[in-house]
């Protein structure tokens, strides 16, 4: 008889296999089922950089890590407690991360001489002592899957593709998860393809029953529901939340949304998600290139739409000229940059925060643009609304800096009450009397005058305009005036910010400042060090340009300032220049997010005699 489940607070599980093994799907299903069970969670999908890497190669390994807990979750976890490795490549790429004493589940069928040699194993790690120190379970995942779906009508090659559901079923059994959500998903996903649906159902149940009948696992585990604020929740990724936020912004403003985009990793899912909202007036345009995409969006803004363009770092380079045109014309445009490792093509499926200085200065001339950055997948919804609000109410392009970690990661998101979100104020100018296209209101925004409105015809273009009249002007004094007005308009955006939130101690030994997807790791690190008795605060900046008006006052209340970033110190450079503060950078550019332990070490180093935090990770971290 199986022992009663052992209750644990949390677990970190990583599914890893070949890019064709369905690890992202497996991880997503486990995540959604755990969300329905009431656990708090965070995920970290890890995609291969190559679209079609050779099967069984290290370059082709795909992984999905999920941290589920009955407590509040800040990160996907520093190291997995459980690793499911579908082949030798997955084992070799991920074993170094597995917690000592953790559980390792291997597909024994894949550990043949050919697959071992392909990734440089001279002997079988299962037999040569390499895996000593872990609880290893060899399971013939492929073989049992094939037996389970005999008679389904699928050929052998197609049948093998169901083995990820066997692995999922086994882990469902280990952690007392229900099969119902995934069975319903299979029915819906493969409607009209009953042979595939039946094969996946059988594989899922075979994995679950394998755990029940084979007495090799010491026990199963139970993770209780997390204590969360009451409400309706949805498991959401960052890109999905951005799409929903843009749709919400259109509803709040009464504008028709238009997305001009060109597919690029990791931003393409925003285009895919928005294309499903045609019934709500959303228009999506997949252009032939990045330049055409942003140019179409500028045209949409000119015609009175809520104009959006999405991209990643390489696309931002190509869009720069048209973005600067929108800045010069003073039109509202939301530019979403889902950052990835660079430069050039760089690490297209990996995360980084290295586009901040490009967002600040990557255009010719004095060309200030408001910049905001969400801190988590769910926060992307509100960041998208804020970006649209600033763009429309200040008549300016706005850059939203997401990143690959946030975009692909997921968390439970409390569905908001839209009635509690203030509307976005939109005023189209229709009065032809004394119309001046570059007159300004209290926010220094010029009128939004839609083409075709009688009596308000006016000139647009990239050449400098005369203040007020909008006529072409080459006057040196007028150029300086207009440059200062555009800069002051952006600076005035800060007057509308809420007071900057400080987590922890509002004065003391150390202030840790971050932005974007580093939030969870920093919050966990600061929380941990405060529990050890240190007086530490955390500020996580959403608004990066202009910076909050009260930030300088906050900085003065701490002895030291630490700035963790997934770049070589871009925000710390800006803080040093603006506030003349000795902001110490703590940086990482490995295509991976910070671990909680890394932030703890960096804080400890700062607190110890004030020496600078180490700037490079140890090999293998």
XYZ file of C-alpha atoms in Angstrom:
621
model
C 0.000 0.000 0.000
C 1.240 3.448 -0.890
C 2.191 5.689 2.064
C 0.180 8.807 2.782
C 1.381 11.875 0.856
C 4.106 13.928 2.498
C 3.162 17.592 2.798
C 5.840 20.001 1.572
C 5.750 23.780 1.240
C 7.109 23.967 -2.299
C 8.868 22.145 -5.107
C 10.838 23.153 -8.188
C 10.437 20.815 -11.170
C 12.252 20.956 -14.494
C 11.154 19.077 -17.605
C 13.966 18.749 -20.139
C 14.293 16.981 -23.454
C 14.807 17.414 -27.151
C 13.133 20.384 -28.822
C 10.634 17.943 -30.352
C 9.778 16.225 -27.066
C 7.054 18.668 -26.058
C 8.667 19.923 -22.858
C 7.096 23.379 -23.130
C 3.651 21.832 -23.480
C 4.314 19.444 -20.598
C 5.478 22.245 -18.325
C 2.579 24.479 -19.295
C 0.030 21.770 -18.499
C 1.615 21.075 -15.115
C 1.653 24.828 -14.420
C -2.008 25.313 -15.301
C -3.081 22.307 -13.256
C -1.109 23.583 -10.251
C -2.678 27.025 -10.639
C -6.114 25.401 -10.576
C -5.053 23.573 -7.402
C -4.513 26.973 -5.778
C -0.732 27.025 -5.605
C 1.320 30.154 -6.117
C 3.869 29.639 -8.870
C 6.439 31.038 -11.269
C 7.818 29.488 -14.440
C 10.943 29.670 -16.569
C 10.645 28.214 -20.092
C 14.064 27.777 -21.708
C 14.013 27.442 -25.489
C 16.797 26.250 -27.816
C 18.405 29.072 -29.773
C 18.325 27.086 -33.017
C 15.003 26.445 -34.717
C 15.981 22.959 -35.856
C 19.009 21.866 -33.896
C 20.124 18.267 -34.529
C 17.992 15.787 -32.579
C 19.631 14.656 -29.364
C 22.225 17.448 -29.380
C 23.035 19.843 -26.550
C 22.008 22.757 -28.765
C 18.552 21.241 -29.142
C 17.727 20.835 -25.444
C 14.466 22.474 -24.399
C 13.520 22.985 -20.767
C 10.652 24.199 -18.641
C 11.051 24.928 -14.922
C 8.130 25.577 -12.590
C 8.160 26.494 -8.910
C 4.901 25.702 -7.090
C 4.285 26.519 -3.462
C 1.806 27.036 -0.650
C 3.767 30.226 0.137
C 4.319 33.387 -1.899
C 6.568 32.679 -4.887
C 9.028 35.265 -6.199
C 11.149 33.229 -8.648
C 11.068 29.933 -10.597
C 13.587 28.606 -8.078
C 17.373 28.545 -7.952
C 17.701 24.791 -8.511
C 15.195 22.069 -9.356
C 14.232 19.455 -6.786
C 13.060 17.175 -9.585
C 14.565 16.808 -13.060
C 12.870 14.803 -15.799
C 15.485 14.193 -18.507
C 14.168 12.610 -21.694
C 17.606 11.899 -23.221
C 21.346 12.103 -22.455
C 21.588 15.634 -23.878
C 18.922 16.859 -21.462
C 20.734 15.177 -18.590
C 24.117 16.661 -19.471
C 22.741 20.162 -19.984
C 20.771 20.232 -16.724
C 22.376 17.902 -14.176
C 24.614 20.636 -12.745
C 21.511 22.567 -11.687
C 19.733 19.698 -9.890
C 19.787 19.964 -6.113
C 21.963 17.341 -4.464
C 19.666 14.687 -3.097
C 17.001 15.659 -5.627
C 14.956 13.302 -7.781
C 16.148 12.423 -11.276
C 13.792 10.640 -13.679
C 15.337 9.333 -16.899
C 13.848 7.809 -20.025
C 15.998 4.680 -20.028
C 15.103 3.890 -23.650
C 16.988 7.021 -24.790
C 20.231 6.141 -23.001
C 21.680 4.048 -25.801
C 25.227 4.081 -27.114
C 24.437 6.366 -30.044
C 22.705 9.046 -27.968
C 25.368 8.929 -25.261
C 28.190 9.356 -27.767
C 26.396 12.252 -29.477
C 26.802 14.447 -26.376
C 30.249 13.226 -25.350
C 29.451 10.566 -22.763
C 32.107 7.834 -23.066
C 30.290 5.676 -20.531
C 26.699 5.528 -19.347
C 26.346 8.054 -16.472
C 23.692 5.838 -14.923
C 26.282 3.106 -14.434
C 29.594 4.901 -13.859
C 28.819 6.750 -10.625
C 28.156 10.140 -12.225
C 24.699 10.227 -10.693
C 25.707 9.330 -7.155
C 24.113 11.778 -4.749
C 20.748 11.919 -6.525
C 17.688 9.683 -6.297
C 17.697 8.185 -9.783
C 14.658 6.512 -11.338
C 15.111 4.863 -14.715
C 11.748 4.568 -16.420
C 11.223 3.136 -19.882
C 9.077 6.110 -20.808
C 9.232 5.522 -24.552
C 8.673 1.761 -24.365
C 5.737 1.897 -21.950
C 4.152 4.714 -23.960
C 4.285 2.621 -27.131
C 2.688 -0.326 -25.355
C -0.009 1.870 -23.834
C -1.150 3.227 -27.186
C -1.017 0.032 -29.234
C -4.048 -0.143 -31.481
C -4.567 3.626 -31.564
C -3.947 3.711 -35.298
C -0.818 5.842 -35.065
C 2.438 4.729 -36.640
C 5.461 4.259 -34.402
C 6.949 7.682 -35.096
C 3.725 9.496 -34.318
C 3.095 7.343 -31.253
C 6.462 8.213 -29.710
C 5.440 11.875 -29.671
C 3.002 11.064 -26.839
C 5.770 10.174 -24.382
C 5.749 13.667 -22.890
C 2.224 12.947 -21.631
C 3.514 9.800 -19.916
C 6.119 11.908 -18.104
C 3.440 14.456 -17.225
C 1.138 11.761 -15.851
C 3.920 10.365 -13.675
C 4.675 13.783 -12.164
C 0.956 14.402 -11.667
C 0.895 11.223 -9.569
C 3.998 12.235 -7.609
C 2.429 15.574 -6.605
C -1.215 14.520 -6.295
C -2.386 16.582 -9.240
C -5.658 15.903 -11.033
C -5.665 14.694 -14.643
C -8.962 16.368 -15.442
C -7.672 19.688 -16.761
C -5.191 18.052 -19.135
C -7.724 15.463 -20.323
C -10.135 18.281 -21.152
C -7.324 20.154 -22.921
C -6.512 17.073 -25.025
C -10.165 16.727 -26.034
C -10.341 20.353 -27.135
C -6.902 20.529 -28.768
C -7.286 17.379 -30.853
C -10.970 17.610 -31.660
C -11.472 15.809 -34.948
C -8.175 13.891 -34.516
C -9.399 11.125 -32.273
C -6.418 8.843 -32.877
C -3.999 11.489 -31.572
C -6.303 12.449 -28.704
C -6.707 8.833 -27.629
C -2.953 8.200 -27.764
C -2.264 11.210 -25.545
C -5.011 10.247 -23.090
C -3.624 6.732 -22.802
C -0.056 7.972 -22.345
C -1.108 10.418 -19.635
C -3.012 7.766 -17.705
C -0.225 5.215 -18.211
C 2.277 7.566 -16.569
C -0.066 8.200 -13.667
C -0.799 4.504 -13.106
C 2.878 3.606 -13.450
C 3.532 5.673 -10.345
C 0.667 3.955 -8.543
C 1.728 0.391 -9.355
C 5.537 0.438 -9.392
C 6.827 0.708 -5.848
C 10.066 2.549 -6.569
C 9.054 6.007 -5.340
C 9.257 6.475 -1.587
C 6.146 8.582 -1.437
C 4.001 11.146 -3.117
C 3.850 14.784 -2.107
C 1.093 17.218 -1.276
C 1.396 21.001 -1.634
C -1.427 22.901 0.021
C -3.194 25.880 -1.468
C -1.465 29.229 -1.160
C -3.065 32.034 0.804
C -3.910 34.546 -1.901
C -6.217 37.506 -2.250
C -9.751 36.378 -3.165
C -10.780 36.880 -6.764
C -10.859 35.340 -10.212
C -7.397 34.234 -11.335
C -5.882 33.336 -14.669
C -2.505 31.738 -15.290
C -0.890 34.241 -17.637
C 2.376 34.823 -19.492
C 3.934 38.240 -19.949
C 3.227 38.419 -23.667
C -0.374 37.377 -23.149
C -0.767 39.993 -20.415
C 0.661 42.695 -22.696
C -1.880 41.787 -25.369
C -4.764 41.914 -22.884
C -3.459 45.207 -21.504
C -3.424 46.760 -24.963
C -6.999 45.596 -25.601
C -7.994 47.053 -22.227
C -6.256 50.336 -23.099
C -8.303 50.517 -26.294
C -11.498 50.052 -24.296
C -10.434 52.655 -21.709
C -9.603 55.192 -24.427
C -12.351 54.410 -26.921
C -9.717 54.138 -29.661
C -9.395 51.450 -32.301
C -6.128 49.561 -31.688
C -3.722 48.941 -34.566
C -0.629 46.762 -34.310
C 2.043 47.019 -36.970
C 4.484 44.194 -36.378
C 7.041 41.866 -37.889
C 7.566 38.459 -36.242
C 10.643 38.284 -34.019
C 11.534 36.166 -30.994
C 10.489 36.637 -28.201
C 7.833 39.232 -29.122
C 5.860 37.327 -31.765
C 3.294 35.965 -29.308
C 1.916 39.479 -28.781
C 1.034 39.626 -32.478
C -0.498 36.151 -32.289
C -2.533 37.028 -29.185
C -3.838 40.359 -30.491
C -4.870 38.805 -33.805
C -7.501 36.829 -31.877
C -9.358 40.004 -30.853
C -10.749 41.044 -34.225
C -14.215 40.940 -32.684
C -13.163 43.822 -30.433
C -11.933 46.010 -33.275
C -8.260 45.075 -33.027
C -6.435 45.329 -36.341
C -3.124 43.538 -36.736
C -0.777 44.017 -39.677
C 2.110 41.613 -40.216
C 4.445 43.694 -42.326
C 7.215 42.578 -44.653
C 9.884 43.988 -42.334
C 10.431 45.974 -39.139
C 10.584 49.332 -40.912
C 7.265 48.850 -42.688
C 5.693 47.651 -39.417
C 6.554 50.776 -37.444
C 5.848 53.095 -40.388
C 2.344 51.635 -40.630
C 1.897 52.210 -36.898
C 2.975 55.856 -37.260
C 0.380 56.236 -40.005
C -2.258 54.662 -37.771
C -1.404 57.136 -34.996
C -1.751 60.016 -37.446
C -5.219 58.766 -38.373
C -6.390 58.574 -34.755
C -5.811 54.941 -33.764
C -4.189 53.502 -30.658
C -0.976 52.685 -32.507
C 1.350 49.893 -31.353
C 4.438 48.209 -32.710
C 6.191 45.204 -31.150
C 9.721 43.903 -31.586
C 12.965 42.876 -29.890
C 16.432 44.446 -29.862
C 17.416 43.957 -33.529
C 14.050 45.321 -34.612
C 14.470 48.408 -32.425
C 17.551 49.294 -34.456
C 15.550 49.183 -37.673
C 12.594 51.080 -36.205
C 14.697 53.942 -34.815
C 14.189 56.369 -37.705
C 10.406 55.998 -37.784
C 10.220 56.218 -33.980
C 12.119 59.482 -34.189
C 9.668 60.686 -36.845
C 6.772 59.986 -34.465
C 8.664 61.893 -31.770
C 9.196 64.865 -34.089
C 5.591 64.899 -35.292
C 4.521 64.325 -31.652
C 2.178 61.428 -32.211
C 1.167 58.756 -29.654
C 2.829 55.418 -30.353
C 3.416 52.436 -28.019
C 6.669 50.629 -28.850
C 7.120 47.280 -27.094
C 10.654 45.896 -26.981
C 10.810 42.363 -25.564
C 14.525 42.282 -24.858
C 16.784 39.332 -25.623
C 20.493 38.612 -25.532
C 22.526 40.666 -27.983
C 24.214 42.274 -29.810
C 23.077 41.505 -33.356
C 21.205 38.181 -33.467
C 22.862 37.362 -30.163
C 20.880 34.903 -28.033
C 17.441 35.072 -29.650
C 15.661 32.787 -27.154
C 17.431 33.988 -24.012
C 16.702 36.929 -21.729
C 18.648 40.136 -21.148
C 18.105 43.772 -20.087
C 20.633 45.375 -22.388
C 18.366 47.702 -24.408
C 17.884 50.394 -21.757
C 20.514 52.782 -23.083
C 19.287 52.194 -26.636
C 15.766 53.095 -25.516
C 17.135 56.212 -23.835
C 19.516 57.435 -26.525
C 19.224 55.267 -29.639
C 17.999 58.031 -31.942
C 19.671 61.048 -33.513
C 19.291 64.467 -31.986
C 17.743 65.366 -28.655
C 14.976 62.789 -28.698
C 13.610 61.982 -25.219
C 10.952 59.269 -24.951
C 9.148 57.991 -21.837
C 10.266 54.462 -20.900
C 8.425 52.037 -18.633
C 9.189 48.448 -17.668
C 6.879 45.799 -16.164
C 8.284 43.708 -13.337
C 6.402 40.420 -13.785
C 4.124 38.621 -16.263
C 0.949 39.872 -14.578
C 2.304 43.411 -14.279
C 2.594 43.558 -18.074
C -1.163 44.132 -18.229
C -0.952 47.338 -16.198
C 2.285 48.472 -17.848
C 0.605 48.276 -21.265
C -2.255 50.450 -20.041
C 0.168 52.962 -18.543
C 2.200 53.113 -21.750
C -0.946 53.826 -23.771
C -2.112 56.433 -21.263
C 1.168 58.354 -21.349
C 1.372 58.146 -25.148
C -2.132 59.448 -25.747
C -2.320 62.055 -22.995
C 1.157 63.480 -23.693
C 1.171 62.961 -27.475
C 4.480 61.126 -27.537
C 5.945 57.747 -28.424
C 6.453 55.530 -25.354
C 8.832 52.564 -25.107
C 7.812 49.584 -22.996
C 10.783 47.369 -22.099
C 9.760 43.799 -21.367
C 12.220 40.890 -21.592
C 12.287 37.249 -22.585
C 12.067 36.024 -18.990
C 8.869 37.969 -18.324
C 7.438 37.366 -21.798
C 7.599 33.571 -21.631
C 7.224 33.112 -17.886
C 3.844 32.732 -16.230
C 2.182 33.397 -12.891
C -1.336 33.487 -11.404
C -2.865 36.858 -12.269
C -5.882 38.294 -10.516
C -8.323 39.452 -13.173
C -8.995 43.146 -12.471
C -12.278 44.994 -12.199
C -12.062 47.265 -15.233
C -14.466 49.735 -13.615
C -11.730 50.523 -11.086
C -9.178 51.523 -13.746
C -9.463 55.209 -14.721
C -10.316 55.917 -18.355
C -7.666 57.197 -20.739
C -8.507 60.760 -21.718
C -8.626 61.301 -25.495
C -9.409 64.659 -27.104
C -9.417 64.980 -30.886
C -9.166 68.603 -31.939
C -12.095 69.636 -34.133
C -12.327 73.433 -33.709
C -10.885 75.152 -36.785
C -10.923 78.614 -35.235
C -7.376 79.838 -34.515
C -6.106 76.245 -34.850
C -2.374 75.904 -34.250
C -1.032 72.369 -34.649
C 1.850 72.960 -32.232
C 0.054 74.864 -29.524
C 0.279 73.101 -26.156
C -1.896 72.262 -23.156
C -0.875 72.043 -19.479
C 0.933 68.743 -20.190
C 2.709 70.422 -23.137
C 0.931 68.004 -25.484
C 0.025 69.356 -28.904
C -3.493 68.843 -30.349
C -4.369 65.478 -31.902
C -5.836 66.692 -35.185
C -7.160 63.933 -37.415
C -6.644 64.275 -41.186
C -9.847 65.111 -43.000
C -11.263 67.305 -40.243
C -12.362 70.543 -42.004
C -10.211 73.569 -41.301
C -7.420 71.888 -39.361
C -5.203 70.801 -42.221
C -1.559 71.022 -41.149
C 1.934 70.013 -42.170
C 3.685 66.966 -40.691
C 7.153 65.561 -41.309
C 10.616 65.216 -39.893
C 11.805 68.782 -40.495
C 11.699 71.085 -37.477
C 8.429 72.968 -37.029
C 7.799 76.452 -35.811
C 6.351 76.594 -32.309
C 2.629 77.075 -32.504
C 2.072 77.391 -36.261
C 3.804 74.169 -37.281
C 5.373 75.821 -40.311
C 8.825 74.602 -41.362
C 11.454 76.548 -39.478
C 15.243 76.676 -39.662
C 15.540 79.292 -36.933
C 18.247 78.347 -34.393
C 16.262 79.900 -31.558
C 13.075 78.081 -32.554
C 14.918 74.745 -32.764
C 16.249 75.175 -29.250
C 12.796 76.171 -28.008
C 11.113 73.134 -29.600
C 13.852 70.792 -28.348
C 13.420 72.068 -24.816
C 9.622 71.855 -25.047
C 9.756 68.229 -26.173
C 12.165 67.396 -23.339
C 10.080 69.259 -20.757
C 6.932 67.486 -21.962
C 8.535 64.120 -21.259
C 9.870 65.295 -17.891
C 6.367 66.454 -16.876
C 5.177 62.859 -17.156
C 6.869 62.263 -13.786
C 4.446 64.694 -12.140
C 1.722 62.063 -12.598
C 3.562 59.186 -10.913
C 2.412 57.782 -7.602
C 4.971 58.093 -4.783
C 7.810 55.598 -5.233
C 7.209 52.419 -3.254
C 9.994 51.323 -0.920
C 9.833 47.724 0.252
C 11.468 47.011 3.583
C 13.386 49.667 5.489
C 12.911 53.228 4.298
C 16.446 54.095 5.395
C 19.452 52.092 6.437
C 22.486 50.159 5.289
C 21.606 49.414 1.695
C 19.088 50.223 -1.024
C 18.731 47.673 -3.820
C 17.357 49.212 -7.015
C 16.239 47.172 -9.993
C 13.910 47.240 -12.955
C 12.061 44.763 -15.152
C 12.229 41.016 -14.642
C 14.827 41.147 -11.855
C 12.042 42.003 -9.401
C 11.376 38.516 -7.992
C 14.983 37.591 -7.324
C 15.702 40.987 -5.742
C 12.576 40.855 -3.571
C 13.461 37.363 -2.347
C 17.061 38.400 -1.656
C 16.107 41.579 0.192
C 13.479 39.723 2.202
C 16.022 37.069 3.173
C 18.651 39.561 4.300
C 16.133 41.624 6.280
C 15.134 38.439 8.110
C 18.796 38.217 9.162
C 18.511 41.606 10.832
C 19.883 44.002 8.194
C 18.250 47.355 7.418
C 17.711 47.095 3.673
C 15.209 48.603 1.280
C 14.156 47.779 -2.264
C 13.000 50.132 -4.986
C 11.909 48.563 -8.251
C 11.525 51.175 -10.962
C 8.698 50.931 -13.459
C 9.338 54.399 -14.862
C 12.865 54.658 -16.236
C 12.433 57.902 -18.169
C 11.703 60.241 -16.651
C 12.833 58.872 -13.315
C 10.533 59.544 -10.330
C 10.764 63.003 -8.814
C 11.235 61.587 -5.314
C 13.996 59.091 -6.170
C 16.862 61.439 -5.282
C 15.463 61.970 -1.783
C 15.102 58.210 -1.270
C 18.676 57.518 -2.372
C 20.076 59.885 0.264
C 18.596 57.790 3.089
C 20.890 54.793 2.546
C 24.577 54.238 3.099
C 25.032 52.216 -0.082
C 23.163 51.524 -3.326
C 23.267 48.237 -5.256
C 21.854 47.874 -8.785
C 21.431 44.287 -10.071
C 20.895 44.171 -13.846
C 21.046 41.665 -16.684
C 23.457 43.902 -18.578
C 26.828 45.496 -17.860
C 25.479 48.257 -15.635
C 23.197 50.521 -17.664
C 20.795 51.727 -14.961
C 23.650 52.176 -12.489
C 25.327 54.443 -15.068
C 22.180 56.565 -15.367
C 21.757 56.800 -11.592
C 25.379 57.818 -11.122
C 25.054 60.535 -13.762
C 21.723 61.877 -12.557
C 22.151 61.733 -8.773
C 25.962 61.616 -8.307
C 25.466 58.553 -6.112
C 27.944 55.666 -5.889
C 25.507 53.107 -7.318
C 27.308 49.759 -7.475
C 26.400 47.528 -10.430
C 25.868 43.799 -9.999
C 25.590 42.333 -13.464
C 24.955 39.127 -15.344
C 24.754 38.516 -19.098
C 24.382 34.760 -19.525
C 20.906 34.715 -21.032
C 19.551 33.564 -17.653
C 17.702 35.450 -14.899
C 19.244 36.112 -11.510
C 19.014 33.449 -8.838
C 17.894 34.397 -5.356
C 21.226 33.082 -4.026
C 23.146 35.413 -6.360
C 21.296 38.454 -5.029
C 21.874 37.290 -1.451
C 25.607 36.972 -2.150
C 25.721 40.408 -3.782
C 23.960 42.046 -0.845
C 26.225 40.267 1.639
C 29.292 41.480 -0.250
C 28.042 45.068 -0.112
C 27.326 44.861 3.584
C 30.709 43.319 4.367
C 33.147 46.222 4.764
C 31.477 48.010 1.868
C 33.436 46.117 -0.710
C 31.993 45.984 -4.204
C 29.779 43.060 -5.157
C 31.365 40.542 -7.511
C 30.529 41.450 -11.111
C 30.852 38.016 -12.643
C 29.199 34.742 -11.815
C 31.225 31.661 -11.075
C 31.349 29.258 -13.981
C 28.279 27.045 -14.073
C 25.939 29.412 -12.209
